[in-house]
Structure formats: structure tokens, C-alpha cells
Tab-separated table of C-alpha atoms in Angstrom:
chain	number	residue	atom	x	y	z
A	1	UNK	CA	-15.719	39.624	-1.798
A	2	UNK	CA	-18.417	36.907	-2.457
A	3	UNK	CA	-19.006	34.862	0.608
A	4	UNK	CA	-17.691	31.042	0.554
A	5	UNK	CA	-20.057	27.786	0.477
A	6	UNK	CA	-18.951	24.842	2.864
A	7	UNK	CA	-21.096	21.640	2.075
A	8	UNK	CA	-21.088	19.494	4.896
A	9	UNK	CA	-22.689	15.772	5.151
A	10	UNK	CA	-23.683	14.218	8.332
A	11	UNK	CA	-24.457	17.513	9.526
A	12	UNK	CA	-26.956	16.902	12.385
A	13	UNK	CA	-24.724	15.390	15.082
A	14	UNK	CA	-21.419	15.140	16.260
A	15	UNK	CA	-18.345	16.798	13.900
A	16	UNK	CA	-20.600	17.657	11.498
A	17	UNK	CA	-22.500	19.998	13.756
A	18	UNK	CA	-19.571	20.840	15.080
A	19	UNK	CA	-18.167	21.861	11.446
A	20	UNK	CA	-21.869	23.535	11.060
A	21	UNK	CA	-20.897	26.103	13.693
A	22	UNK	CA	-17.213	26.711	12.804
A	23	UNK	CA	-17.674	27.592	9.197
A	24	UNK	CA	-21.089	29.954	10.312
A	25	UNK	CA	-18.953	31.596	12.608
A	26	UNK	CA	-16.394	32.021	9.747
A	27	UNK	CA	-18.759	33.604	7.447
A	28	UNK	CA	-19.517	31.125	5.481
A	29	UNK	CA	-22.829	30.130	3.640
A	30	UNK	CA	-23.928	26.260	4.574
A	31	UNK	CA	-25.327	23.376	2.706
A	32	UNK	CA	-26.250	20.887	5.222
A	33	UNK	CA	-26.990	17.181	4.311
A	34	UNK	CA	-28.589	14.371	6.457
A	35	UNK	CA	-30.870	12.072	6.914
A	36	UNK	CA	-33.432	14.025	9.492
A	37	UNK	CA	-34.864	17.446	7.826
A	38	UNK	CA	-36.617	18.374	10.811
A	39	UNK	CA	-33.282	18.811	12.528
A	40	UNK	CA	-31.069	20.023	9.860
A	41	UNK	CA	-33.775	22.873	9.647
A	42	UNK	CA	-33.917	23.255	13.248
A	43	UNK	CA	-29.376	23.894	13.159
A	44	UNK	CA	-30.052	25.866	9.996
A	45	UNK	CA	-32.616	28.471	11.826
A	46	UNK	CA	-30.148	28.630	14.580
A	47	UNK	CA	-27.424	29.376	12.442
A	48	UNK	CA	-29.650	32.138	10.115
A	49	UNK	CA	-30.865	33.776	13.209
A	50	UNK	CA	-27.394	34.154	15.161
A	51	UNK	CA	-25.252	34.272	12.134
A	52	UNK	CA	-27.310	36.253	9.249
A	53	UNK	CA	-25.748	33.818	6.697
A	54	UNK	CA	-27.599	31.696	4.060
A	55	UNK	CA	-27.854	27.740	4.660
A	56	UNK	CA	-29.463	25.548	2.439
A	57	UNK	CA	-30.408	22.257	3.624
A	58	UNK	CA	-30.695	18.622	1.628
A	59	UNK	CA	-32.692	15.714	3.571
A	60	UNK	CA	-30.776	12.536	2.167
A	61	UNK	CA	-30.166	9.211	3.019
A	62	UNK	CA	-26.132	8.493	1.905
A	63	UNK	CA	-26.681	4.766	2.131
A	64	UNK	CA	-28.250	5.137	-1.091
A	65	UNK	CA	-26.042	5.184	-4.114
A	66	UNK	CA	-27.954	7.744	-5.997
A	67	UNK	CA	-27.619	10.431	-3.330
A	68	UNK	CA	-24.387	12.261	-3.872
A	69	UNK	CA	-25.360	12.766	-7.599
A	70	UNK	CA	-28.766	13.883	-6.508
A	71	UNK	CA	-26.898	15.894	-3.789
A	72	UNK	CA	-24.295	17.626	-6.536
A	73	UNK	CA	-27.567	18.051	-8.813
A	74	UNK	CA	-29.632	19.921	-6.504
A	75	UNK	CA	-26.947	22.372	-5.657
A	76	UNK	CA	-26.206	22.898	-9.115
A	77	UNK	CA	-29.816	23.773	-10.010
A	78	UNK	CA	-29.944	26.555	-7.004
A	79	UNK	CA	-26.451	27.621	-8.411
A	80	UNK	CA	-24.476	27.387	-5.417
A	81	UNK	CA	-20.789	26.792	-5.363
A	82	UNK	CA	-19.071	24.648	-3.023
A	83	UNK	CA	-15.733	26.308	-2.165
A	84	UNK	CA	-15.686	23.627	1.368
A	85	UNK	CA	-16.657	20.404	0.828
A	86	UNK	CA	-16.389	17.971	4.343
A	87	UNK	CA	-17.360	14.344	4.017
A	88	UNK	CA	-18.331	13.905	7.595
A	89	UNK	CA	-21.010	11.202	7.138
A	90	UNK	CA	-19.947	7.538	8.392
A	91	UNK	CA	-20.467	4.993	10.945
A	92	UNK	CA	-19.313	1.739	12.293
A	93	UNK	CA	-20.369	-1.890	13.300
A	94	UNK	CA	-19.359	-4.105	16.111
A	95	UNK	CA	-19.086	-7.842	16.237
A	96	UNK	CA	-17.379	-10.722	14.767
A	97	UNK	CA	-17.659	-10.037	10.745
A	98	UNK	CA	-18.996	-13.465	10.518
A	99	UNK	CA	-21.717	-12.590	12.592
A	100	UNK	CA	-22.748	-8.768	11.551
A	101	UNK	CA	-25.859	-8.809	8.953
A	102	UNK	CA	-24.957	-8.278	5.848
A	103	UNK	CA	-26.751	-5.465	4.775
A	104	UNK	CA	-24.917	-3.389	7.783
A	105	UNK	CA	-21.452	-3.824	6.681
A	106	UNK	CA	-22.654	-3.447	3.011
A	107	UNK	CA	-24.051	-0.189	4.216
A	108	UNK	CA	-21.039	0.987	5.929
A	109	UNK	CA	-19.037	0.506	3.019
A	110	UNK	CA	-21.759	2.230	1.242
A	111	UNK	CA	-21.789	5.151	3.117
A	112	UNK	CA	-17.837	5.854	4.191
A	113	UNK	CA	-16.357	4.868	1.195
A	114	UNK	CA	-18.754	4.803	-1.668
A	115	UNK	CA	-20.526	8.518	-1.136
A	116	UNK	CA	-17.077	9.839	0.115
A	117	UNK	CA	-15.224	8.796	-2.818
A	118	UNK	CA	-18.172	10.235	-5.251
A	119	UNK	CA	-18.938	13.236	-3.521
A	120	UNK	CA	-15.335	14.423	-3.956
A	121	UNK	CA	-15.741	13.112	-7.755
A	122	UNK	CA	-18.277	14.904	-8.292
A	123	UNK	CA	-17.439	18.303	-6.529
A	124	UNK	CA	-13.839	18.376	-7.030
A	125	UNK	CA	-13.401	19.081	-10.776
A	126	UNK	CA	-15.713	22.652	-10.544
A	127	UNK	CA	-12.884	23.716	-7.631
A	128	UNK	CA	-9.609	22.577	-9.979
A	129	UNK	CA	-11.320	25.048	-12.474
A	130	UNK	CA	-11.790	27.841	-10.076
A	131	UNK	CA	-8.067	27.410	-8.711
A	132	UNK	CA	-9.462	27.417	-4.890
A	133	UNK	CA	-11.199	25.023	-3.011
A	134	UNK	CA	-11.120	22.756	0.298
A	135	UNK	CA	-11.887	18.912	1.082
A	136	UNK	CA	-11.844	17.714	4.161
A	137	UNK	CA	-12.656	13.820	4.473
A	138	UNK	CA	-13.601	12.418	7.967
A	139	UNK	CA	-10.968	9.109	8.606
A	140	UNK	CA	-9.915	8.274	12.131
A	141	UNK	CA	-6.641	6.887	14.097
A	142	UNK	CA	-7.989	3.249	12.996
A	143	UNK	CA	-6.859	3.984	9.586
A	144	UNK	CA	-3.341	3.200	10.660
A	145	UNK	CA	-4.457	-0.360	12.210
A	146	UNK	CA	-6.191	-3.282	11.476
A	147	UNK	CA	-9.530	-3.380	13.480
A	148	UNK	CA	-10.966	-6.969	14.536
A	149	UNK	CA	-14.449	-7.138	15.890
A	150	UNK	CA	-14.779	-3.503	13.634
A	151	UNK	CA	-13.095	-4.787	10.819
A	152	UNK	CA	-14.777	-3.108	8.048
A	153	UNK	CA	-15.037	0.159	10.109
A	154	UNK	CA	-11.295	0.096	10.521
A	155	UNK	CA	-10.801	-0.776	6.672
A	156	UNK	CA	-12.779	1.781	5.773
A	157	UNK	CA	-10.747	4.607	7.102
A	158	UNK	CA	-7.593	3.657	5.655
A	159	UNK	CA	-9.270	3.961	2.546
A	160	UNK	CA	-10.034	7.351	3.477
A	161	UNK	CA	-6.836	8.095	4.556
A	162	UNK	CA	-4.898	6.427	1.348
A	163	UNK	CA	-7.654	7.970	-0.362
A	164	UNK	CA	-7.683	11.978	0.523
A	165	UNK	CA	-3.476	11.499	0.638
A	166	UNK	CA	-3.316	11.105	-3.004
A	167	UNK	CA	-5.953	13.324	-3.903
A	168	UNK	CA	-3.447	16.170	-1.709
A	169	UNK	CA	-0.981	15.462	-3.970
A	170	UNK	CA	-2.578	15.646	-7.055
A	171	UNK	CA	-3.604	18.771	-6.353
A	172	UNK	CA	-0.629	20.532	-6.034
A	173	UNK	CA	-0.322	23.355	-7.475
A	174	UNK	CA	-3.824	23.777	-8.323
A	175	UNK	CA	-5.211	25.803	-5.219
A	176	UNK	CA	-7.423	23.082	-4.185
A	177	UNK	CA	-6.268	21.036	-0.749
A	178	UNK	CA	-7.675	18.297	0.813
A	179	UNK	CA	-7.113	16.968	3.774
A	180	UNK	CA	-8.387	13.474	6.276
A	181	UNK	CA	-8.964	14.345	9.921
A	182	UNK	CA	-7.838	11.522	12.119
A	183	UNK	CA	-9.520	11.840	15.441
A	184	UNK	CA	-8.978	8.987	17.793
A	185	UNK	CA	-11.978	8.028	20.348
A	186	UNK	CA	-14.524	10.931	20.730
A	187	UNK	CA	-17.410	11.717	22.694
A	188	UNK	CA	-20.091	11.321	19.949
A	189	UNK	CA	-23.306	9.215	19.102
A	190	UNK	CA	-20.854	7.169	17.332
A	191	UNK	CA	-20.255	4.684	19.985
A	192	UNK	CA	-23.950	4.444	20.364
A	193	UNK	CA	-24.565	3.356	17.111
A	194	UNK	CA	-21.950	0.977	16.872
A	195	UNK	CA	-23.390	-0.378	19.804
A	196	UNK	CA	-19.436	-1.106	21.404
A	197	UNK	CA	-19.394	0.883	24.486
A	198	UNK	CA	-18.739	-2.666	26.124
A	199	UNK	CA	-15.319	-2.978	24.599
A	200	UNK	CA	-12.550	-0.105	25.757
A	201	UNK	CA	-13.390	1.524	22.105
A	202	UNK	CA	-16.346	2.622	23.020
A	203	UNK	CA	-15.743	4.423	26.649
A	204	UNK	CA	-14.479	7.844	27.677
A	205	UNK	CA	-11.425	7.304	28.781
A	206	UNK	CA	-10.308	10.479	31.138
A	207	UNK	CA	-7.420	11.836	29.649
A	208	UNK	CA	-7.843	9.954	26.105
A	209	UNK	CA	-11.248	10.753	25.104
A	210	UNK	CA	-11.964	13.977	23.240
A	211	UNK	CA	-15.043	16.197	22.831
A	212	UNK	CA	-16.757	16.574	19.062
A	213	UNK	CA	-16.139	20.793	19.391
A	214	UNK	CA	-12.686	20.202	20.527
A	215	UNK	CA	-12.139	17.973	17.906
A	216	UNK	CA	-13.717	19.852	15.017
A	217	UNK	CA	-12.106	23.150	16.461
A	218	UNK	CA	-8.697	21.224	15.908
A	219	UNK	CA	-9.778	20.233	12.301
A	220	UNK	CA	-10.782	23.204	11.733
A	221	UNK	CA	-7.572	25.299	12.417
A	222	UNK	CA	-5.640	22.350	10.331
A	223	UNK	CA	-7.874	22.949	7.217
A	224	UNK	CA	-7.112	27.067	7.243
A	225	UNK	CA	-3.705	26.032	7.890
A	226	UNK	CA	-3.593	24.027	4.704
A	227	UNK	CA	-2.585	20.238	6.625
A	228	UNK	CA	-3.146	17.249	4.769
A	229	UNK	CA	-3.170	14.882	7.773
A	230	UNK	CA	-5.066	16.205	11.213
A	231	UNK	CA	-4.415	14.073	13.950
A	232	UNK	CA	-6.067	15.788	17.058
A	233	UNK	CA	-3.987	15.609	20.867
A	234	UNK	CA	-0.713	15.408	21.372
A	235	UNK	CA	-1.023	11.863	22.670
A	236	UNK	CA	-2.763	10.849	19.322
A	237	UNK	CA	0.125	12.322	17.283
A	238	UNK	CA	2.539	10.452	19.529
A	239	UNK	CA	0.645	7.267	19.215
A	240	UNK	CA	0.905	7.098	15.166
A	241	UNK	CA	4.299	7.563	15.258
A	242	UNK	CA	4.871	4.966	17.728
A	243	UNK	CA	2.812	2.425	15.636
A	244	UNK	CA	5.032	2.384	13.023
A	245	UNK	CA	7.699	0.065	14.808
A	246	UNK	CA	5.353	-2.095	16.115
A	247	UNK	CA	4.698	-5.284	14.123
A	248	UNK	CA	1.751	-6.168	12.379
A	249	UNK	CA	1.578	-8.975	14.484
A	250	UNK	CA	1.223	-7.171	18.045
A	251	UNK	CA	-0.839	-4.460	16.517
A	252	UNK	CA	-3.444	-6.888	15.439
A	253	UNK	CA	-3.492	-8.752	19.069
A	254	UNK	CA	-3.410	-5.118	20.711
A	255	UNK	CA	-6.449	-3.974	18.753
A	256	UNK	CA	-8.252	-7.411	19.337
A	257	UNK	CA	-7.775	-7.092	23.064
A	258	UNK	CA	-8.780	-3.169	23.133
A	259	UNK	CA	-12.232	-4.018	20.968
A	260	UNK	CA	-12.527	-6.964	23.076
A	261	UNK	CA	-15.642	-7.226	25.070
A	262	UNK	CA	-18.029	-9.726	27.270
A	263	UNK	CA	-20.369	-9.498	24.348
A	264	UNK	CA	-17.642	-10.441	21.800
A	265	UNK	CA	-16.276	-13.778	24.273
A	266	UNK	CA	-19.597	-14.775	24.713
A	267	UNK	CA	-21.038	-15.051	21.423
């Protein structure tokens, strides 16, 4: 039996490194794709030396709209297949939208909408023809709420959601699956770069805040178990439910006051 390819973006940190060690573990080849080379190759030796398994590695910068097709093109050329393909790549702001540059929110949009949505373009159709394949597309809990002071962040992750919820069905019947992880707040560089660990959003909370391995281990399980929605913790799953009989109305005040911060009141 050939051995599988899992493609994984935003491999270098967080889930994705995570996911790095999960499917290495599992037997499966990697393609690994971020920004930093020097540490993609640095996960890759690790995971040729303890693992014996073949991973490929693809320095690129998914902020720029010609990346996923140069991503899909360079696999093609080495002829690999992608039977595992997990858009883990994304970020978030913090602020007032009125006040965030530009460029940032353009480039968050950029990067966890844009590439997600054409990276499962572009590898999806090669899996439908196989009759096998995998997609799992990073959202989070905010997909469920609106999000001031991370407005676009939030947005974006209901597309995700929407997004990886109709491709599911689609796919019936085909032998592909996809499937949006839904982690809520997580012990990652994410807060770091969204530079909110003033607000509650951005804190471990004991009790509330989960680890990246526990997280991806979680996912993980979900994706062999063919889920279409991963929602990691008990709590989590509890939460979602509740938020559906909760006005729109309290759940944007709720979120307001929960991403609220010193920074935000005195700007």
C-alpha cells in the first residue's frame, strides 16, 4: 500500500506543527509550507530522522495571491499527491477596525480566506477523481459570533466554517471529506501576533485554555473519524450550543466586553 501525502500550511508553529507530528507518526509523507525555510527544514529533519518518512518542504509567503497556485504547481512537478490537505495558515488583528492599517486586515483576509478557499480549489478536484481524500480547514469558536475589536478575524472564520460545511456536503458520496476544526482560545503564538493578550481573548484562562498538541490531537482523531465540525472540550461543545438562544444583541455586547481591553478604552 502506497504511503499517503498530508500537505499542511502554516506548518512551523502552533497546530500546524502539531498536525506535522500527528500525520509523521501516522505514516504519512509531509509537504510542509511556511514562510521560514530554515525552520520548516529544521521540523522536516526531525521528522526524517525519527520517522524514516519523506517530507518535502515549500518556503512561501500565503499573503501573496500567487502562492497557492505556485504551491499546487510545485507539487505537481515533483509528482506528489496530496491525499491530506490542512489549511492551517491564518492570523488575527486587534483594535478598533477604524483604526487597524489597512494593509493588515487586507492581509488577513488574504491569507484565511483567499489562500484557504484556493488551496482547496486547486487540490480538491485531483482527490474527487481518486475517490479518497481529506480537508481539514482551520476556523475557530468565533465563527459562531460576531467579533468587535477582531472583527475581520471573527468574520473570517465563519467563512471558513460556512465555507468547509458546504464543501462536506458536496462531497458526499465521493470519498473525499472535509472538515473545519473549531478550537476556542489556545496556547499558541497566535495571541502574540494579534497583539490582544490585554483583552480576556488573549490569556490562558485555567480551565478554558487549551494546549496546540491537545488541540491538534483532538482534530486529529475527528478527521480519521470522518467529522465535519471539530469543536475541541467539552465546555466548547457546550458553549455553541448554548449560543444559539442567545440574541444577537447580547452576543455582540458579550464579545465586546470579553475583547475589551485598557488599550481598546483608551484609544
Amino acid at each position: 500500500m502506497a504511503t499517503k501525502t498530508a500537505l499542511i500550511t502554516g506548518a512551523s508553529f502552533g497546530f500546524g506543527y502539531e498536525f506535522t507530528k500527528l500525520f509523521a507518526q501516522d505514516g504519512y509523507n509531509l509537504v510542509l509550507v511556511a514562510r521560514s525555510e530554515n525552520r520548516l527544514e529544521e521540523i522536516a529533519q526531525q521528522h526524517r530522522d525519527k520517522w524514516g518518512i519523506e517530507v518535502t518542504i515549500i518556503a512561501k509567503d500565503l499573503f501573496l495571491a500567487t502562492a497557492p497556485q505556485e504551491i499546487h504547481d510545485e507539487i505537481q512537478s515533483k509528482g506528489i499527491e496530496i491525499d491530506v490537505l490542512v489549511n492551517n495558515a491564518g492570523f488575527g488583528n486587534y483594535g478598533r477596525f477604524s483604526d487597524i492599517d489597512t494593509e493588515k486586515e487586507l492581509n488577513l483576509v488574504q491569507l484565511n480566506v483567499v489562500a484557504v478557499t484556493h488551496m482547496t480549489r486547486l487540490f480538491l478536484p485531483n482527490m474527487i477523481q481518486r475517490g479518497s481524500g481529506r480537508i481539514l480547514n482551520v476556523a475557530s469558536m468565533a465563527a459562531w459570533l460576531p467579533g468587535p475589536y477582531m472583527a475581520t478575524y471573527f468574520a473570517s472564520k465563519a467563512y471558513v466554517l460556512s465555507f468547509t460545511e458546504a464543501i462536506a456536503e458536496e462531497c458526499r458520496g465521493t470519498g473525499v471529506r472535509a472538515m473545519a476544526l473549531c478550537p476556542g482560545v489556545s496556547i499558541t503564538e497566535f495571541q502574540k501576533t494579534a497583539q490582544n493578550q490585554s483583552a480576556l481573548i488573549g490569556k490562558n484562562i485555567p480551565g478554558a485554555t487549551m494546549s496546540a498538541e491537545k488541540i491538534a490531537n483532538h482534530a486529529f482523531d475527528d478527521l480519521m473519524k470522518e467529522k465535519i465540525v471539530s469543536i475541541p472540550g467539552i465546555g466548547n461543545r457546550l458553549a455553541v450550543q448554548m449560543l444559539k438562544f442567545v440574541p444577537r444583541s447580547l452576543l455582540r455586547r458579550g464579545v465586546k466586553m470579553f475583547n475589551s481591553s485598557k488599550q481598546i478604552n483608551a484609544a
